[in-house]
Tab-separated table of C-alpha atoms and ligand atoms in Angstrom:
chain	number	residue	atom	x	y	z
A	1	MET	CA	96.407	68.702	107.186
A	2	HIS	CA	93.060	69.060	104.506
A	3	LEU	CA	94.372	69.216	101.054
A	4	LEU	CA	92.295	70.496	98.020
A	5	LEU	CA	90.852	67.411	96.013
A	6	TYR	CA	91.535	67.686	92.668
A	7	VAL	CA	90.608	65.509	89.612
A	8	ALA	CA	92.981	63.850	88.016
A	9	LEU	CA	93.541	64.597	84.877
A	10	SER	CA	93.835	60.564	83.907
A	11	LEU	CA	93.055	61.120	80.310
A	12	ILE	CA	96.041	62.233	79.553
A	13	PRO	CA	98.335	59.372	78.517
A	14	ALA	CA	101.964	59.693	79.481
A	15	SER	CA	103.874	59.658	76.675
A	16	ALA	CA	101.589	62.860	75.232
A	17	GLN	CA	102.628	65.016	78.672
A	18	PRO	CA	104.994	67.760	78.083
A	19	GLN	CA	108.243	67.874	80.333
A	20	LEU	CA	107.841	70.228	83.429
A	21	PRO	CA	111.313	72.282	84.179
A	22	PRO	CA	113.675	70.221	86.859
A	23	GLU	CA	113.802	73.762	88.690
A	24	LEU	CA	110.005	73.141	90.093
A	25	PHE	CA	111.097	70.632	92.739
A	26	SER	CA	115.037	72.215	93.017
A	27	PRO	CA	116.535	72.456	96.180
A	28	LEU	CA	117.206	76.062	95.989
A	29	ILE	CA	113.725	76.576	96.809
A	30	PRO	CA	113.388	75.932	100.526
A	31	GLN	CA	117.177	77.437	100.604
A	32	LYS	CA	116.063	80.529	99.244
A	33	LEU	CA	113.260	80.775	101.179
A	34	LEU	CA	114.669	79.783	104.797
A	35	ALA	CA	117.238	82.414	104.326
A	36	THR	CA	114.281	85.086	103.753
A	37	ALA	CA	112.369	83.602	105.964
A	38	GLU	CA	115.401	84.889	108.097
A	39	LEU	CA	114.813	88.616	107.032
A	40	VAL	CA	111.586	88.570	108.662
A	41	GLN	CA	111.693	87.361	111.922
A	42	GLY	CA	109.855	88.324	115.059
A	43	ILE	CA	106.302	90.331	113.893
A	44	PRO	CA	107.551	91.655	110.547
A	45	THR	CA	106.578	95.307	109.658
A	46	SER	CA	107.278	95.078	106.123
A	47	TYR	CA	107.491	92.284	103.336
A	48	PRO	CA	109.975	91.624	100.662
A	49	GLN	CA	107.739	92.592	97.030
A	50	TYR	CA	110.630	93.043	94.580
A	51	THR	CA	114.137	92.896	94.124
A	52	THR	CA	116.932	94.958	92.443
A	53	ARG	CA	117.241	95.141	88.671
A	54	ASP	CA	119.929	92.710	87.210
A	55	THR	CA	121.366	91.509	90.960
A	56	GLY	CA	118.342	89.981	93.123
A	57	VAL	CA	118.370	91.023	96.168
A	58	TRP	CA	115.144	91.819	97.544
A	59	LEU	CA	113.453	95.301	98.410
A	60	PHE	CA	110.859	95.473	101.293
A	61	LEU	CA	107.682	97.709	101.499
A	62	PRO	CA	105.419	98.128	104.925
A	63	ALA	CA	103.243	95.901	105.525
A	64	ASP	CA	100.277	97.759	104.689
A	65	THR	CA	101.138	97.231	101.104
A	66	TRP	CA	99.002	94.786	98.286
A	67	THR	CA	101.907	92.498	98.427
A	68	SER	CA	102.380	91.663	102.201
A	69	GLY	CA	100.516	88.312	101.800
A	70	PHE	CA	102.824	86.368	99.447
A	71	LEU	CA	105.998	85.285	101.047
A	72	PRO	CA	103.474	84.189	104.311
A	73	ALA	CA	101.172	82.444	101.647
A	74	THR	CA	104.433	81.470	99.884
A	75	PHE	CA	105.464	79.614	103.222
A	76	TYR	CA	102.166	78.165	103.617
A	77	ALA	CA	102.891	76.537	100.096
A	78	LEU	CA	105.830	74.910	101.045
A	79	ALA	CA	104.294	73.661	104.509
A	80	GLU	CA	101.931	71.821	101.829
A	81	ARG	CA	104.916	70.862	99.584
A	82	ALA	CA	107.026	69.283	102.738
A	83	ALA	CA	103.906	66.881	103.170
A	84	ILE	CA	103.255	65.895	99.846
A	85	CYS	CA	106.621	66.096	98.343
A	86	PRO	CA	108.832	65.378	101.439
A	87	CYS	CA	111.695	64.605	99.937
A	88	SER	CA	112.695	67.697	97.463
A	89	MET	CA	112.867	69.470	100.450
A	90	ASP	CA	116.029	69.742	101.354
A	91	GLY	CA	115.459	67.987	104.879
A	92	THR	CA	112.832	70.924	105.911
A	93	THR	CA	110.066	69.643	107.293
A	94	SER	CA	106.151	70.726	107.044
A	95	ALA	CA	105.770	71.683	110.704
A	96	GLN	CA	108.704	74.033	110.234
A	97	TRP	CA	107.614	75.434	107.245
A	98	LEU	CA	104.109	76.604	108.999
A	99	GLN	CA	105.734	77.910	112.496
A	100	ILE	CA	107.284	79.766	109.773
A	101	ALA	CA	104.062	80.824	108.068
A	102	ARG	CA	102.376	81.250	110.607
A	103	SER	CA	104.877	83.299	112.644
A	104	SER	CA	105.623	85.604	109.107
A	105	ALA	CA	101.654	86.242	108.846
A	106	THR	CA	101.379	88.406	112.261
A	107	GLY	CA	102.442	91.255	110.771
A	108	GLU	CA	99.577	91.365	108.875
A	109	MET	CA	97.417	91.203	111.469
A	110	PRO	CA	96.289	94.698	112.379
A	111	LEU	CA	95.368	94.881	108.955
A	112	GLU	CA	91.875	93.211	109.610
A	113	THR	CA	90.999	95.645	111.151
A	114	ARG	CA	92.530	99.169	109.777
A	115	THR	CA	94.062	99.110	106.123
A	116	ASN	CA	94.649	101.348	102.968
A	117	VAL	CA	94.804	98.841	100.430
A	118	GLY	CA	91.961	99.086	99.345
A	119	HIS	CA	90.038	95.941	97.301
A	120	ASP	CA	93.390	94.242	98.141
A	121	VAL	CA	92.638	93.188	101.241
A	122	GLY	CA	91.357	90.509	99.136
A	123	PHE	CA	95.299	89.514	98.421
A	124	LEU	CA	95.869	90.485	101.689
A	125	SER	CA	93.952	87.580	102.712
A	126	PHE	CA	95.334	84.376	101.348
A	127	PRO	CA	97.867	83.077	104.006
A	128	PHE	CA	94.629	83.692	107.135
A	129	VAL	CA	92.783	81.210	104.196
A	130	ASP	CA	95.651	78.801	104.310
A	131	GLU	CA	95.862	78.639	107.302
A	132	LEU	CA	92.266	77.212	107.173
A	133	ALA	CA	93.366	74.074	105.061
A	134	PHE	CA	95.775	73.354	108.310
A	135	ASP	CA	93.156	74.287	111.070
A	136	PRO	CA	90.017	75.309	110.697
A	137	HIS	CA	88.982	76.056	113.967
A	138	ASN	CA	91.911	78.679	114.093
A	139	GLU	CA	90.546	81.454	115.524
A	140	THR	CA	92.842	84.466	114.526
A	141	ALA	CA	92.414	83.224	110.883
A	142	LEU	CA	88.746	82.747	111.035
A	143	HIS	CA	88.178	86.508	112.065
A	144	ALA	CA	90.784	87.570	109.316
A	145	VAL	CA	89.038	86.187	106.605
A	146	GLU	CA	85.983	87.406	107.559
A	147	MET	CA	87.313	90.853	108.324
A	148	PHE	CA	88.580	91.691	105.050
A	149	ALA	CA	85.587	90.145	103.518
A	150	ALA	CA	83.841	92.845	105.074
A	151	ALA	CA	86.205	95.239	104.075
A	152	LEU	CA	85.689	94.665	100.261
A	153	ALA	CA	82.016	93.756	100.740
A	154	ALA	CA	81.811	97.632	102.359
A	155	ARG	CA	83.442	98.874	98.785
A	156	PHE	CA	80.129	97.701	96.953
A	157	ASN	CA	78.275	100.248	95.079
A	158	PRO	CA	74.713	98.035	94.354
A	159	VAL	CA	74.449	101.241	91.362
A	160	VAL	CA	77.763	99.953	89.946
A	161	GLY	CA	77.377	96.420	91.215
A	162	CYS	CA	81.233	96.903	91.585
A	163	THR	CA	83.340	96.760	94.542
A	164	ARG	CA	85.446	99.558	94.190
A	165	SER	CA	89.081	99.260	93.396
A	166	TRP	CA	90.906	102.278	94.177
A	167	ASP	CA	89.973	105.504	96.080
A	168	THR	CA	89.835	108.805	93.842
A	169	PRO	CA	89.794	112.292	94.920
A	170	ASP	CA	86.520	112.789	93.575
A	171	PRO	CA	84.208	110.064	95.030
A	172	THR	CA	81.938	110.254	92.456
A	173	ASP	CA	84.957	109.010	89.991
A	174	PHE	CA	84.830	104.961	90.902
A	175	GLN	CA	87.334	103.120	89.440
A	176	VAL	CA	87.454	99.200	88.822
A	177	ILE	CA	90.780	97.026	87.706
A	178	ILE	CA	91.081	93.809	86.144
A	179	ASP	CA	93.111	92.896	88.707
A	180	ASN	CA	90.102	93.104	91.213
A	181	MET	CA	88.965	89.349	89.941
A	182	MET	CA	91.259	88.425	91.858
A	183	THR	CA	90.523	89.916	95.350
A	184	ILE	CA	86.509	88.855	95.673
A	185	ASP	CA	87.542	85.198	96.198
A	186	VAL	CA	87.494	85.886	99.615
A	187	LEU	CA	83.973	86.964	99.516
A	188	PHE	CA	83.420	83.349	98.718
A	189	SER	CA	85.618	82.154	101.574
A	190	ALA	CA	84.216	84.295	104.027
A	191	ALA	CA	80.388	83.045	103.038
A	192	ASP	CA	81.358	79.361	103.062
A	193	LEU	CA	82.209	80.742	106.730
A	194	THR	CA	79.272	82.464	107.682
A	195	GLY	CA	76.472	81.310	105.071
A	196	ASN	CA	76.090	85.369	104.315
A	197	ASP	CA	75.110	85.007	100.424
A	198	THR	CA	75.503	88.272	100.418
A	199	LEU	CA	79.204	88.201	100.434
A	200	ARG	CA	78.211	85.675	97.100
A	201	GLN	CA	75.998	88.087	95.211
A	202	ILE	CA	78.798	90.968	95.663
A	203	ALA	CA	81.483	89.213	94.012
A	204	VAL	CA	79.296	87.751	90.951
A	205	SER	CA	77.851	91.115	89.917
A	206	HIS	CA	81.437	92.091	90.376
A	207	ALA	CA	82.082	89.745	87.746
A	208	ASP	CA	79.284	90.213	85.861
A	209	LYS	CA	80.107	93.931	85.377
A	210	THR	CA	83.715	92.995	85.245
A	211	MET	CA	83.416	90.714	82.268
A	212	MET	CA	81.270	93.572	80.331
A	213	ASN	CA	82.992	96.184	80.514
A	214	ASN	CA	86.786	95.503	81.382
A	215	VAL	CA	87.003	92.992	78.741
A	216	ARG	CA	86.698	93.393	74.785
A	217	PRO	CA	85.071	91.656	72.377
A	218	ASP	CA	88.377	89.765	71.220
A	219	GLY	CA	89.168	88.304	74.736
A	220	SER	CA	92.368	90.810	76.228
A	221	SER	CA	91.209	93.441	79.037
A	222	ILE	CA	91.495	96.984	79.710
A	223	GLN	CA	92.745	97.504	82.754
A	224	VAL	CA	91.154	100.541	84.237
A	225	VAL	CA	87.329	101.132	83.951
A	226	ASP	CA	86.077	104.223	85.475
A	227	TYR	CA	81.840	104.461	86.592
A	228	ASN	CA	80.181	108.009	87.744
A	229	ALA	CA	79.461	106.263	91.399
A	230	THR	CA	75.757	108.258	91.317
A	231	THR	CA	74.886	106.755	88.054
A	232	GLY	CA	76.272	103.454	87.301
A	233	ALA	CA	77.622	105.157	83.378
A	234	VAL	CA	81.140	104.065	82.639
A	235	ILE	CA	82.823	107.314	82.411
A	236	ALA	CA	86.480	106.332	80.911
A	237	ARG	CA	88.551	103.121	80.101
A	238	HIS	CA	91.985	103.495	80.356
A	239	THR	CA	95.424	101.781	81.859
A	240	LYS	CA	97.767	102.539	85.150
A	241	GLN	CA	100.401	99.644	84.517
A	242	GLY	CA	99.885	98.570	80.525
A	243	TYR	CA	101.578	99.955	77.382
A	244	SER	CA	98.280	102.353	76.468
A	245	ASN	CA	94.744	102.732	76.962
A	246	SER	CA	94.220	100.465	74.140
A	247	SER	CA	96.509	98.045	74.887
A	248	THR	CA	96.687	94.664	76.560
A	249	TRP	CA	98.879	94.736	79.962
A	250	SER	CA	99.499	91.036	79.881
A	251	ARG	CA	99.591	90.585	84.098
A	252	GLY	CA	96.025	92.297	83.835
A	253	GLN	CA	95.223	89.646	81.537
A	254	ALA	CA	96.533	86.937	83.484
A	255	TRP	CA	94.974	88.180	86.781
A	256	GLY	CA	91.361	87.842	84.528
A	257	ILE	CA	92.204	84.128	83.422
A	258	HIS	CA	92.705	82.945	86.719
A	259	GLY	CA	89.772	85.021	88.495
A	260	PHE	CA	87.246	84.218	86.013
A	261	SER	CA	88.359	80.233	85.891
A	262	LYS	CA	88.068	80.870	90.028
A	263	MET	CA	84.508	82.232	89.572
A	264	HIS	CA	83.705	79.311	87.504
A	265	ARG	CA	84.649	76.941	89.977
A	266	ARG	CA	82.901	79.089	92.658
A	267	THR	CA	79.890	79.097	90.681
A	268	GLY	CA	79.377	77.041	88.001
A	269	LEU	CA	78.073	78.978	86.033
A	270	SER	CA	78.879	79.078	82.116
A	271	ARG	CA	79.697	82.382	81.326
A	272	TYR	CA	81.922	82.458	83.530
A	273	LEU	CA	84.248	79.916	81.828
A	274	ASP	CA	83.512	81.297	78.591
A	275	THR	CA	84.966	84.286	79.303
A	276	ALA	CA	88.113	82.939	81.116
A	277	ARG	CA	88.283	80.743	77.840
A	278	ARG	CA	87.992	83.925	75.558
A	279	MET	CA	90.958	86.013	78.020
A	280	ALA	CA	93.298	82.745	77.952
A	281	GLY	CA	92.697	82.811	73.912
A	282	TYR	CA	93.871	85.787	73.775
A	283	PHE	CA	96.503	85.240	75.977
A	284	LEU	CA	97.729	82.034	74.267
A	285	ASP	CA	97.540	84.041	70.577
A	286	ASN	CA	99.507	86.716	71.206
A	287	ILE	CA	102.496	85.166	73.185
A	288	PRO	CA	105.817	85.854	70.862
A	289	GLU	CA	107.476	83.207	68.681
A	290	ASP	CA	110.339	82.893	71.733
A	291	GLY	CA	107.894	82.211	73.879
A	292	THR	CA	108.619	84.622	76.293
A	293	ILE	CA	105.623	86.765	78.034
A	294	PRO	CA	106.125	90.512	77.773
A	295	TRP	CA	104.802	93.033	79.899
A	296	ASP	CA	102.302	94.126	77.820
A	297	PHE	CA	101.041	92.646	74.517
A	298	ASN	CA	100.851	95.699	72.142
A	299	ALA	CA	104.424	97.648	73.652
A	300	PRO	CA	106.603	98.201	71.010
A	301	THR	CA	109.182	95.770	70.230
A	302	VAL	CA	112.179	98.788	69.720
A	303	PRO	CA	113.860	98.859	72.483
A	304	PRO	CA	113.483	95.250	73.381
A	305	ARG	CA	110.292	95.219	75.629
A	306	PRO	CA	110.968	93.786	79.328
A	307	ALA	CA	109.132	90.110	80.045
A	308	ASP	CA	106.839	89.716	82.807
A	309	THR	CA	107.647	86.549	84.612
A	310	SER	CA	105.190	86.829	87.363
A	311	ALA	CA	102.539	87.947	84.400
A	312	ALA	CA	103.865	84.175	82.700
A	313	MET	CA	103.428	81.977	86.316
A	314	ILE	CA	99.842	83.473	86.993
A	315	ALA	CA	98.460	83.045	83.518
A	316	ALA	CA	100.440	79.211	83.918
A	317	ASP	CA	98.677	78.648	86.954
A	318	GLY	CA	95.163	80.214	85.967
A	319	LEU	CA	95.242	77.808	83.195
A	320	LEU	CA	96.088	75.136	84.901
A	321	LEU	CA	92.650	76.370	87.291
A	322	LEU	CA	90.673	76.452	83.760
A	323	ALA	CA	91.783	72.914	82.664
A	324	GLN	CA	90.451	71.729	85.406
A	325	GLN	CA	87.290	73.398	84.870
A	326	GLU	CA	87.331	71.803	81.022
A	327	GLN	CA	87.084	68.878	83.344
A	328	SER	CA	84.498	69.578	85.689
A	329	ILE	CA	81.460	70.315	83.219
A	330	SER	CA	79.150	67.546	82.499
A	331	PRO	CA	80.043	65.739	79.947
A	332	SER	CA	83.608	66.419	80.654
A	333	ASN	CA	85.403	68.720	77.981
A	334	GLN	CA	88.289	66.566	78.214
A	335	SER	CA	90.817	67.975	74.567
A	336	GLY	CA	90.043	71.633	76.258
A	337	ALA	CA	91.373	70.338	79.784
A	338	SER	CA	94.647	68.654	77.955
A	339	TYR	CA	95.182	72.084	75.666
A	340	TYR	CA	94.528	74.632	78.142
A	341	PHE	CA	97.256	71.898	80.925
A	342	ASN	CA	99.840	71.615	77.692
A	343	GLN	CA	99.427	75.627	77.231
A	344	ALA	CA	100.298	75.490	81.008
A	345	THR	CA	103.018	73.439	81.618
A	346	ARG	CA	104.801	74.762	77.839
A	347	ILE	CA	104.692	78.559	80.007
A	348	LEU	CA	106.258	76.816	82.863
A	349	ARG	CA	108.859	75.591	81.113
A	350	ASP	CA	109.864	78.396	78.664
A	351	THR	CA	109.847	80.997	81.397
A	352	THR	CA	111.333	79.004	83.635
A	353	ASN	CA	114.356	78.246	80.849
A	354	ALA	CA	114.685	82.127	80.475
A	355	PHE	CA	114.449	83.051	83.757
A	356	TRP	CA	115.330	80.723	86.363
A	357	ALA	CA	117.799	83.253	88.756
A	358	PRO	CA	120.093	80.957	91.162
A	359	ALA	CA	122.621	83.030	92.010
A	360	TRP	CA	118.933	85.777	93.215
A	361	GLN	CA	116.963	85.952	96.539
A	362	SER	CA	114.073	85.735	94.294
A	363	LEU	CA	113.543	82.172	92.296
A	364	LEU	CA	112.901	83.748	88.868
A	365	SER	CA	114.203	86.912	86.884
A	366	ASN	CA	112.830	89.142	84.278
A	367	GLY	CA	109.871	90.203	86.543
A	368	THR	CA	108.391	93.954	85.035
A	369	VAL	CA	106.247	95.173	88.412
A	370	ASN	CA	105.598	98.862	86.749
A	371	ASN	CA	106.940	99.514	83.453
A	372	PRO	CA	105.309	103.467	82.846
A	373	ALA	CA	106.391	104.468	86.557
A	374	SER	CA	108.922	106.760	86.889
A	375	PRO	CA	111.453	105.129	86.986
A	376	PRO	CA	110.436	102.288	85.258
A	377	ASN	CA	110.388	99.158	87.754
A	378	ASN	CA	111.562	96.057	85.519
A	379	GLN	CA	114.004	93.254	85.303
A	380	THR	CA	113.436	91.981	88.861
A	381	GLY	CA	112.296	89.768	91.114
A	382	ILE	CA	108.703	89.422	91.777
A	383	ILE	CA	107.639	87.992	94.977
A	384	TYR	CA	104.255	87.145	93.560
A	385	GLY	CA	105.740	85.712	90.726
A	386	ASP	CA	107.748	83.138	92.591
A	387	TYR	CA	104.776	82.232	94.948
A	388	TYR	CA	103.001	81.166	91.800
A	389	PHE	CA	105.720	79.439	90.486
A	390	ILE	CA	105.567	77.302	93.975
A	391	LYS	CA	102.088	76.739	93.506
A	392	ILE	CA	101.738	75.366	90.306
A	393	GLY	CA	104.341	72.617	91.587
A	394	ASN	CA	101.699	71.935	94.214
A	395	ASP	CA	99.125	71.737	92.186
A	396	LEU	CA	100.544	69.332	89.719
A	397	VAL	CA	101.493	67.213	92.039
A	398	LYS	CA	97.886	67.203	93.545
A	399	LEU	CA	96.198	66.786	90.020
A	400	GLY	CA	98.657	63.599	89.896
A	401	ILE	CA	100.627	64.795	86.693
A	402	ALA	CA	104.200	65.934	87.970
A	403	GLU	CA	106.520	64.122	90.744
A	404	CYS	CA	108.185	65.693	92.812
A	405	GLN	CA	111.765	64.921	91.410
B	501	NAG	C1	116.125	89.543	81.531
B	501	NAG	O1	117.375	90.408	82.224
B	501	NAG	C2	118.397	90.650	82.497
B	501	NAG	C3	119.189	91.860	83.538
B	501	NAG	O2	118.805	90.960	84.437
B	501	NAG	C4	118.716	91.064	81.030
B	501	NAG	O3	120.451	91.257	80.604
B	501	NAG	C5	117.540	90.391	79.654
B	501	NAG	O4	117.357	91.045	78.649
B	501	NAG	C6	116.596	89.922	80.070
B	501	NAG	N1	115.811	89.661	79.149
B	501	NAG	C7	114.915	89.629	78.623
B	501	NAG	C8	114.338	88.923	77.448
B	501	NAG	O5	114.099	90.971	78.535
B	502	NAG	C1	96.068	80.776	113.916
B	502	NAG	O1	96.969	81.699	112.486
B	502	NAG	C2	97.408	83.070	112.968
B	502	NAG	C3	97.660	83.388	111.300
B	502	NAG	O2	98.186	82.926	110.467
B	502	NAG	C4	98.966	82.707	113.374
B	502	NAG	O3	99.757	83.590	113.511
B	502	NAG	C5	98.900	82.134	114.830
B	502	NAG	O4	99.958	81.361	114.950
B	502	NAG	C6	97.511	80.832	114.482
B	502	NAG	N1	97.343	80.125	115.876
B	502	NAG	C7	98.027	78.855	116.243
B	502	NAG	C8	97.472	78.457	117.826
B	502	NAG	O5	98.208	77.822	115.518
B	503	NAG	C1	76.731	89.743	105.051
B	503	NAG	O1	77.882	90.742	104.790
B	503	NAG	C2	77.240	91.756	104.663
B	503	NAG	C3	78.295	92.655	103.514
B	503	NAG	O2	79.309	92.794	104.723
B	503	NAG	C4	76.686	92.610	106.005
B	503	NAG	O3	76.267	93.880	105.584
B	503	NAG	C5	75.370	92.030	106.550
B	503	NAG	O4	75.356	92.814	107.568
B	503	NAG	C6	76.041	90.821	106.718
B	503	NAG	N1	74.660	89.900	107.213
B	503	NAG	C7	74.516	88.659	108.234
B	503	NAG	C8	73.808	87.966	108.678
B	503	NAG	O5	75.599	88.926	109.115
B	504	NAG	C1	78.506	111.651	88.621
B	504	NAG	O1	77.467	112.330	87.937
B	504	NAG	C2	77.071	113.100	89.169
B	504	NAG	C3	75.480	113.334	88.582
B	504	NAG	O2	75.106	113.806	87.232
B	504	NAG	C4	78.179	114.334	88.478
B	504	NAG	O3	77.475	115.576	89.306
B	504	NAG	C5	79.221	114.191	89.175
B	504	NAG	O4	80.443	115.317	88.068
B	504	NAG	C6	79.798	112.674	87.826
B	504	NAG	N1	81.369	112.762	88.077
B	504	NAG	C7	81.840	112.034	86.806
B	504	NAG	C8	83.387	112.306	88.148
B	504	NAG	O5	81.785	111.977	86.252
B	505	NAG	C1	93.539	107.555	78.430
B	505	NAG	O1	92.617	107.833	79.340
B	505	NAG	C2	92.804	108.606	80.242
B	505	NAG	C3	91.207	108.618	80.865
B	505	NAG	O2	90.309	108.438	80.615
B	505	NAG	C4	92.754	109.744	79.965
B	505	NAG	O3	92.821	110.959	80.662
B	505	NAG	C5	93.934	109.929	78.870
B	505	NAG	O4	94.040	111.009	78.351
B	505	NAG	C6	94.474	108.570	77.737
B	505	NAG	N1	95.629	108.885	77.120
B	505	NAG	C7	95.597	108.997	76.098
B	505	NAG	C8	96.587	108.641	75.547
B	505	NAG	O5	94.121	109.038	75.147
B	506	NAG	C1	86.439	72.400	75.238
B	506	NAG	O1	87.183	72.958	75.349
B	506	NAG	C2	87.798	74.072	74.235
B	506	NAG	C3	88.979	75.161	74.771
B	506	NAG	O2	88.269	76.307	75.661
B	506	NAG	C4	87.079	74.686	73.248
B	506	NAG	O3	87.484	75.456	72.254
B	506	NAG	C5	85.296	74.147	73.531
B	506	NAG	O4	84.362	74.381	72.958
B	506	NAG	C6	85.067	72.808	74.546
B	506	NAG	N1	83.977	72.264	74.233
B	506	NAG	C7	82.971	72.087	74.596
B	506	NAG	C8	81.862	70.821	74.313
B	506	NAG	O5	82.870	72.657	75.479
B	507	NAG	C1	113.776	99.232	81.974
B	507	NAG	O1	113.344	100.242	83.241
B	507	NAG	C2	114.551	100.728	83.419
B	507	NAG	C3	115.161	101.576	84.396
B	507	NAG	O2	114.233	101.828	85.126
B	507	NAG	C4	114.743	101.733	82.004
B	507	NAG	O3	115.788	102.555	82.093
B	507	NAG	C5	113.857	101.399	80.643
B	507	NAG	O4	113.892	102.526	80.096
B	507	NAG	C6	113.242	100.401	80.651
B	507	NAG	N1	112.909	99.580	79.720
B	507	NAG	C7	112.299	99.814	78.579
B	507	NAG	C8	111.677	99.139	77.556
B	507	NAG	O5	110.751	100.642	78.995
């Protein structure tokens, strides 16, 4: 098996390393995920996305939904964990998880060529990118990554300079959301496989326009920017999942930290590092005293605003990636790296202490899927929150920072 190589954050003295929550390597992780695997046997036609409120039972959505890749990707992450942390896996093996991962990904296969998820093909590609880390010659996975990338590239408009995030009734209304910063990575994955540089150029153009128009001068973010598809002009800035057009939706902010850090890793261009730092700065400056990440940083606090543990986990994993970017520059920025590493583990610790949910099917509670929806969808477990919780554990072990238990 081929593991991504990380540079250990070796200059952080052991005494200065903050405590990690013991739940990070809990046997409940393989136990719960094995039980969830039982629910998606055969060729899955639906995948869990979030749980019932207050009782934590998974709800399933059709395969052609933006979140369908997260459960198979979680199984791939557990195949990796069983290889690097065998003692934490309650007797399960990497081979067993790999088989579950491969089987559960089959339900996504028809979506390579006919999907209705728009830019979210980038999220659907996650398990296939993961498969290639285990078997670089798996033809199904190679084909899937190339097809998902081609589908995203086909949404690029050179006048706007972006890939279209969502389809709209008026095709000249071209919407670009901050979430799309996560999905352009499939363009680099496919370019690495095929050598097609057009895919990289599309990703760079998209990131540049997002940096310019979805990120505010103070480092906060706007979820949706509407461009005129014919003229390329910005015609509106608003929100779909946040509290208001001028507020900052925390999960969007977290996608931005992660996405721009990844852009820096992919290109080495300093403007992306700068943008990731600014977005991280806003996120960290706005965490309340109690350490709970709210669903929107500007939502009213009376009645209490719901938390979003998925935003917390995406931000924490993004901050780990940002810490590695600080290390990768020349000369290496060790103080910046330690700072982001400490902030990532602080968010992880505070979130786990408050919202670890032993009795639920999900690992964490208190996620917010969409609070402006009617009815509001809050206080649930969320598949992508759990995915990043597990990924953070793996990343910390690979960085040489965490021990498996
Ligand atoms: C977390 O969710 C529970 C219900 O599952 C709720 O009682 C509690 O108030 C929530 N906590 C926060 C900080 O939102
Ligand atoms: C190749 O990867 C796909 C997608 O994960 C999986 O369904 C399939 O079983 C894999 N094939 C082999 C031979 O491992
Ligand atoms: C590279 O990718 C773009 C976008 O999908 C596509 O239009 C073009 O045909 C590809 N080029 C080659 C040589 O395959
Ligand atoms: C975009 O601009 C064209 C040409 O000026 C105009 O016809 C069209 O209505 C505009 N679309 C939107 C959504 O503003
Ligand atoms: C938010 O922006 C949208 C799109 O421009 C607009 O339709 C809506 O009225 C705005 N909401 C408020 C409260 O200004
Ligand atoms: C190191 O990182 C911190 C945090 O991002 C930043 O403020 C500082 O300017 C960086 N230092 C250098 C020399 O790049
Ligand atoms: C959380 O969701 C519930 C159920 O939809 C809703 O009644 C409540 O108003 C929401 N909480 C807030 C503060 O928006």
